[in-house]
Coordinates of C-alpha atoms in Angstrom, one line a residue:
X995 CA 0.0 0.0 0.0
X996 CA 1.6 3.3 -1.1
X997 CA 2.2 5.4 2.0
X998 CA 0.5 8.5 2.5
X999 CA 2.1 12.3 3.1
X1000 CA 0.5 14.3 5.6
X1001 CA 3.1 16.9 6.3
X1002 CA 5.6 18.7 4.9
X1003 CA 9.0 16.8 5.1
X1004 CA 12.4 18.3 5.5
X1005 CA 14.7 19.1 2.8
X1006 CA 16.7 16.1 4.0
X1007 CA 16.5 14.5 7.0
X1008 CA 18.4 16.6 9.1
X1009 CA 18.1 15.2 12.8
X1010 CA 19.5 18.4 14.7
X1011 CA 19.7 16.9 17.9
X1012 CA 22.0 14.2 17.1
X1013 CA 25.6 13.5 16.2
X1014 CA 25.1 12.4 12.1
X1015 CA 23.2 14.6 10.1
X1016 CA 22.0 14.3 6.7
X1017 CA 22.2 17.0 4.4
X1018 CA 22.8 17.4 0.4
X1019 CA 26.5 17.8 -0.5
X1020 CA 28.3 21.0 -1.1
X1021 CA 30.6 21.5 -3.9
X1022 CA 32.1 23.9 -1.4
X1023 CA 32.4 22.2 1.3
X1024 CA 32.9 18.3 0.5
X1025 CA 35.4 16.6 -0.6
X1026 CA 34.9 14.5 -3.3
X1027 CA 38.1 12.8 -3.2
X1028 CA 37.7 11.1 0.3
X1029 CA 34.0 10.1 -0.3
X1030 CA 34.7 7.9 -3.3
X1031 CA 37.7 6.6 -1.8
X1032 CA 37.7 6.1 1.9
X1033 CA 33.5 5.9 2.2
X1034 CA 32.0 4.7 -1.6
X1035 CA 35.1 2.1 -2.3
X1036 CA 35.6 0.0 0.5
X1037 CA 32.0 -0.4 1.0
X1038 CA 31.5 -1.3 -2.3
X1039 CA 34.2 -3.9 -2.3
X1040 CA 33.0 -5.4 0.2
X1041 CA 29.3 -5.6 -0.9
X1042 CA 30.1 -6.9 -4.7
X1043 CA 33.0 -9.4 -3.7
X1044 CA 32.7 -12.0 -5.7
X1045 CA 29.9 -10.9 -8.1
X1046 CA 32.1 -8.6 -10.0
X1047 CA 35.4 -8.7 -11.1
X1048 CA 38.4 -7.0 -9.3
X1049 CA 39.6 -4.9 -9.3
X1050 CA 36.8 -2.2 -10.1
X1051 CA 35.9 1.3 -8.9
X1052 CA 32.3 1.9 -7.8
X1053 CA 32.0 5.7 -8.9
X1054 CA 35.2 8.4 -9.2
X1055 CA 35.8 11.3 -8.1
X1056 CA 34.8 13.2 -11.0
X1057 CA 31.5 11.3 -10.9
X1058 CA 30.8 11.6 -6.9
X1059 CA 31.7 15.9 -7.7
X1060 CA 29.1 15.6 -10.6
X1061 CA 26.4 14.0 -8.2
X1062 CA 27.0 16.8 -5.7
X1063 CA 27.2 19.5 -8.2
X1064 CA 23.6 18.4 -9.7
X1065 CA 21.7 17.8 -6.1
X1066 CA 21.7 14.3 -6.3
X1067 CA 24.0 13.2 -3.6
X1068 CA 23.1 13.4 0.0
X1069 CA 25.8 13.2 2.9
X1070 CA 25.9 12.0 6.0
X1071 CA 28.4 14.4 8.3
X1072 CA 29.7 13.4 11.6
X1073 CA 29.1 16.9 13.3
X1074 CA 31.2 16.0 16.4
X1075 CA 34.3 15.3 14.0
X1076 CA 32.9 17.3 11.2
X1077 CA 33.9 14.7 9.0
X1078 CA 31.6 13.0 5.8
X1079 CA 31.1 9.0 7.2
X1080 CA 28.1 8.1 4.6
X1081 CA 26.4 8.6 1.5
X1082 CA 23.5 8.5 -1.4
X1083 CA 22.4 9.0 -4.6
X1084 CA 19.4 10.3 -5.4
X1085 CA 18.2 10.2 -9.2
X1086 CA 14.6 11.5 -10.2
X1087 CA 13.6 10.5 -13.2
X1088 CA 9.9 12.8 -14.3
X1089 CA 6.9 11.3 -15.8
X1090 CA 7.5 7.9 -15.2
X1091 CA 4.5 5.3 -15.9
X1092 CA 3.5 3.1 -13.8
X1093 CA 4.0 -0.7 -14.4
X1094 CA 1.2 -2.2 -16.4
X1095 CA -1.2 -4.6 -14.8
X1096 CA 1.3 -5.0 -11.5
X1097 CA -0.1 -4.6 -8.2
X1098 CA 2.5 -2.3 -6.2
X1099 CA 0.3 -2.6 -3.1
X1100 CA -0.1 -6.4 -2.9
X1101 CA 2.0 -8.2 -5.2
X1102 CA -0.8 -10.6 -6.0
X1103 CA -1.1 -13.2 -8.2
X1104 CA -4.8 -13.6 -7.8
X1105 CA -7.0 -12.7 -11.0
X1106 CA -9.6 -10.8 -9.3
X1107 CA -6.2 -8.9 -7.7
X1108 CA -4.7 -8.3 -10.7
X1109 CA -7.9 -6.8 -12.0
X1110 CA -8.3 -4.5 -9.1
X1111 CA -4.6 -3.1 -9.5
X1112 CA -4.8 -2.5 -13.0
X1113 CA -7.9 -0.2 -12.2
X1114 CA -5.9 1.5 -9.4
X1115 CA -3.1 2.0 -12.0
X1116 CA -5.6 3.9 -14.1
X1117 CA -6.8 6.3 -11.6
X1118 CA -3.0 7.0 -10.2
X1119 CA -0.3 8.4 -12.2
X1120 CA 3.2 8.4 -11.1
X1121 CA 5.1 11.8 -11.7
X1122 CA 8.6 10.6 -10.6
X1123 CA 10.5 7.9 -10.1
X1124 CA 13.3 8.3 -7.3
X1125 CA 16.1 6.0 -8.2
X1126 CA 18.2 5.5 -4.5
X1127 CA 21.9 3.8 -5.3
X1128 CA 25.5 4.5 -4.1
X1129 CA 24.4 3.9 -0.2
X1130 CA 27.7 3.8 1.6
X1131 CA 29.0 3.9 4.9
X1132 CA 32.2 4.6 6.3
X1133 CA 33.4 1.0 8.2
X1134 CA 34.2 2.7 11.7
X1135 CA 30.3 3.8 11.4
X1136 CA 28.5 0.9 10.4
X1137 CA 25.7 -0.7 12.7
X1138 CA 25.0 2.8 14.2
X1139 CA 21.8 4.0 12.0
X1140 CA 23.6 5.9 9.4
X1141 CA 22.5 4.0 6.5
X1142 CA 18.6 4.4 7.9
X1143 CA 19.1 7.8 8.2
X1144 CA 19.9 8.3 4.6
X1145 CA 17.3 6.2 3.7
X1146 CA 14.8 8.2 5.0
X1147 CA 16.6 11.7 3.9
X1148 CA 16.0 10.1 0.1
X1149 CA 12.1 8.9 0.7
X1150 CA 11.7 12.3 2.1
X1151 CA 12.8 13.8 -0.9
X1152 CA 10.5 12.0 -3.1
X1153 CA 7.7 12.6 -0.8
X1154 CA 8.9 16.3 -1.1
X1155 CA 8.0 16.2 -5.0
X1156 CA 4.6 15.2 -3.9
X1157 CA 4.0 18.3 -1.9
X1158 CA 5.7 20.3 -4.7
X1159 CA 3.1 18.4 -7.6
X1160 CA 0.4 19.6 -5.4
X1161 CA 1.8 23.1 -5.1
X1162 CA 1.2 23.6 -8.5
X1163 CA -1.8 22.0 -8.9
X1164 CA -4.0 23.7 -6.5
X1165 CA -1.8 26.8 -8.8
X1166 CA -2.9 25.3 -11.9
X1167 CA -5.8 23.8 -11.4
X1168 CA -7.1 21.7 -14.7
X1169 CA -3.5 21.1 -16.2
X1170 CA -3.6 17.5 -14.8
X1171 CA -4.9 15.0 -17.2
X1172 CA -8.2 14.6 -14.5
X1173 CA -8.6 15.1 -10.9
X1174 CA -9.7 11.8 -9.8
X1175 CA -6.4 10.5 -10.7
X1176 CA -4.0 10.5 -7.5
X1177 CA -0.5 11.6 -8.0
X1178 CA 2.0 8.9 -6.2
X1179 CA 6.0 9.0 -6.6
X1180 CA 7.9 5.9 -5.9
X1181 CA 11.6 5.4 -4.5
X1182 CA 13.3 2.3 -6.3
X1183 CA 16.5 0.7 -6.1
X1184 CA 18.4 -2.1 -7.6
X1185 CA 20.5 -4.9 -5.7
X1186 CA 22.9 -7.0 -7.8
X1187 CA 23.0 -10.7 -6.3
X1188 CA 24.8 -13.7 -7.3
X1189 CA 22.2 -16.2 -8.9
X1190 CA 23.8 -19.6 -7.8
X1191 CA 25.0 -18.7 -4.6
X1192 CA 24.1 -16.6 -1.2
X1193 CA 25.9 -13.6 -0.8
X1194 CA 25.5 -12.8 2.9
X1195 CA 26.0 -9.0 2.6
X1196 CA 23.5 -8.7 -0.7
X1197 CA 20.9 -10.6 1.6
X1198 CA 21.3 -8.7 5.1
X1199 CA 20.4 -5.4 2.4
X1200 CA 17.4 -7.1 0.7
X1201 CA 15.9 -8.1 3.8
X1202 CA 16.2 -4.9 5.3
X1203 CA 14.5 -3.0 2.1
X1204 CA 11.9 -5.5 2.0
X1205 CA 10.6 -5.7 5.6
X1206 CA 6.9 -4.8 6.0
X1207 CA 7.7 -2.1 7.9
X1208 CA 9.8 -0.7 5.7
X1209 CA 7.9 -1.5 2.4
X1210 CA 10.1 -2.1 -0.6
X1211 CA 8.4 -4.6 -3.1
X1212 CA 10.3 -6.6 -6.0
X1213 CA 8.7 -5.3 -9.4
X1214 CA 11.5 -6.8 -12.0
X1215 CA 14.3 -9.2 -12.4
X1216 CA 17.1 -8.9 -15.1
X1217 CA 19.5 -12.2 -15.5
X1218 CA 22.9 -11.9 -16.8
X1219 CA 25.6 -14.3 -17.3
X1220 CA 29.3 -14.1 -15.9
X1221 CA 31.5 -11.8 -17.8
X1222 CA 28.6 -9.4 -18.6
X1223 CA 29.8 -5.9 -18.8
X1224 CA 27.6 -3.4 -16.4
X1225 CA 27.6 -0.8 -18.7
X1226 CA 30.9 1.4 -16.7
X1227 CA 34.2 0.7 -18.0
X1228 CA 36.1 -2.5 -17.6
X1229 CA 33.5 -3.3 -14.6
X1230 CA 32.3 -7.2 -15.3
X1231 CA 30.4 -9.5 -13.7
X1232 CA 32.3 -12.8 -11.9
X1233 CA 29.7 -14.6 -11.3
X1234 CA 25.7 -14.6 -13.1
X1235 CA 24.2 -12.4 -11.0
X1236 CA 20.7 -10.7 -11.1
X1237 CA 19.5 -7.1 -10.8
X1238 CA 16.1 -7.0 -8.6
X1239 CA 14.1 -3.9 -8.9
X1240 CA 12.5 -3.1 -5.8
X1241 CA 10.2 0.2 -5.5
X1242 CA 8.5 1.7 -2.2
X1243 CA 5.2 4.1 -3.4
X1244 CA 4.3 6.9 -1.6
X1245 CA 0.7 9.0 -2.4
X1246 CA -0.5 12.1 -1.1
X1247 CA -4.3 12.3 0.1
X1248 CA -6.9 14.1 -1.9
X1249 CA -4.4 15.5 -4.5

């Protein structure tokens, strides 16, 4: 069931009364550099050992600076040693449909189920897509909430757009395609895991993502073979693995 927004949400979670807070990254202030290679790429290696061939580089320094410099990557700061200890990308992707016939609320297989979703899919329209990747935390700061805490700064986001969608509606009332559809915005991510085997890492994150109270369901599955190139340079697969799609919808009352 796609989670309602009742109130405005913060910029990014920015819990004042605590040591970590979560905040988008400043060209100015943040150093690139030490993020991809003392936070990003030693998480990474540990999370895709064995599914992809080593050595490999999860995302450079140019491409962490790019991320910050378009508002996509939000940092988690260590206030008491003012120091950057985690991270996450936040992609949004406008106007994106919603899957055909697929029941985001249940996950059904039941006829009459299907049915029912496809008609919910008709009166809901989806006007982003929030793609979460690159969560990484610093190894003296795992365990402590940190990755939960940028979690939440990124579904905060995305319910942000809501509030912004509705914003301009009530400002331009009639330029939506008709107002008994409901506006929702989901936050998706993708988890690489081996096929063949069980990586203990890759299944302590999908079974944090996908616990009810959390609300991350699987919507697709893409196979691939070892050797498979993921599309960066010289970054292959070592194993067949699988990318899972999992998306969390979130819907703001009478829109």
């Amino acid at each position: 069931m796609a989670t309602s927004v009742t109130q405005q949400p913060p910029e990014a979670a920015d819990s004042s009364g605590d040591a970590v807070v979560v905040r988008w990254g400043s060209a100015d202030r943040d150093d690139a550099v030490r993020l991809a290679q003392e936070v990003i790429k030693p998480s990474y290696l540990v999370g895709e050992h064995g599914i992809i061939q080593e050595p490999f580089q999860r995302a450079s320094p140019q491409e962490v600076q790019e991320w910050i410099n378009l508002k996509q990557l939000l940092v988690a700061e260590d206030k008491t040693n003012q120091c950057l200890i985690g991270c996450v990308r936040a992609q949004v992707e406008h106007n994106y449909a919603l899957p055909n016939n697929n029941d985001h609320n249940n996950n059904s297989n039941d006829s009459d189920a299907q049915n029912e979703a496809s008609s919910k899919d008709q009166q809901e329209f989806c006007i982003a897509v929030v793609k979460l990747g690159c969560l990484a935390v610093h190894r003296n700061h795992q365990g402590k909430g940190v990755a939960t805490k940028l979690v939440e700064a990124v579904e905060s986001f995305a319910q942000s757009l809501l509030l912004e969608e509705a914003a301009d509606k009530n400002n331009n009332s009639g330029s939506r395609p008709s107002p008994q559809r409901r506006a929702v915005v989901a936050v998706q991510l993708e988890i690489l895991s081996p096929c063949h085997w069980v990586h203990t890492h890759k299944e302590r994150v999908r079974s944090w993502f996908t616990h009810p109270s959390r609300g991350y369901k699987e919507e697709a599955v893409e196979e691939m073979t070892a050797g498979t190139a993921l599309g960066v340079a010289d970054v292959r697969l070592a194993t067949d693995a699988k990318f899972v799609t999992y998306k969390k919808y979130f819907a703001l009352n009478d829109l």
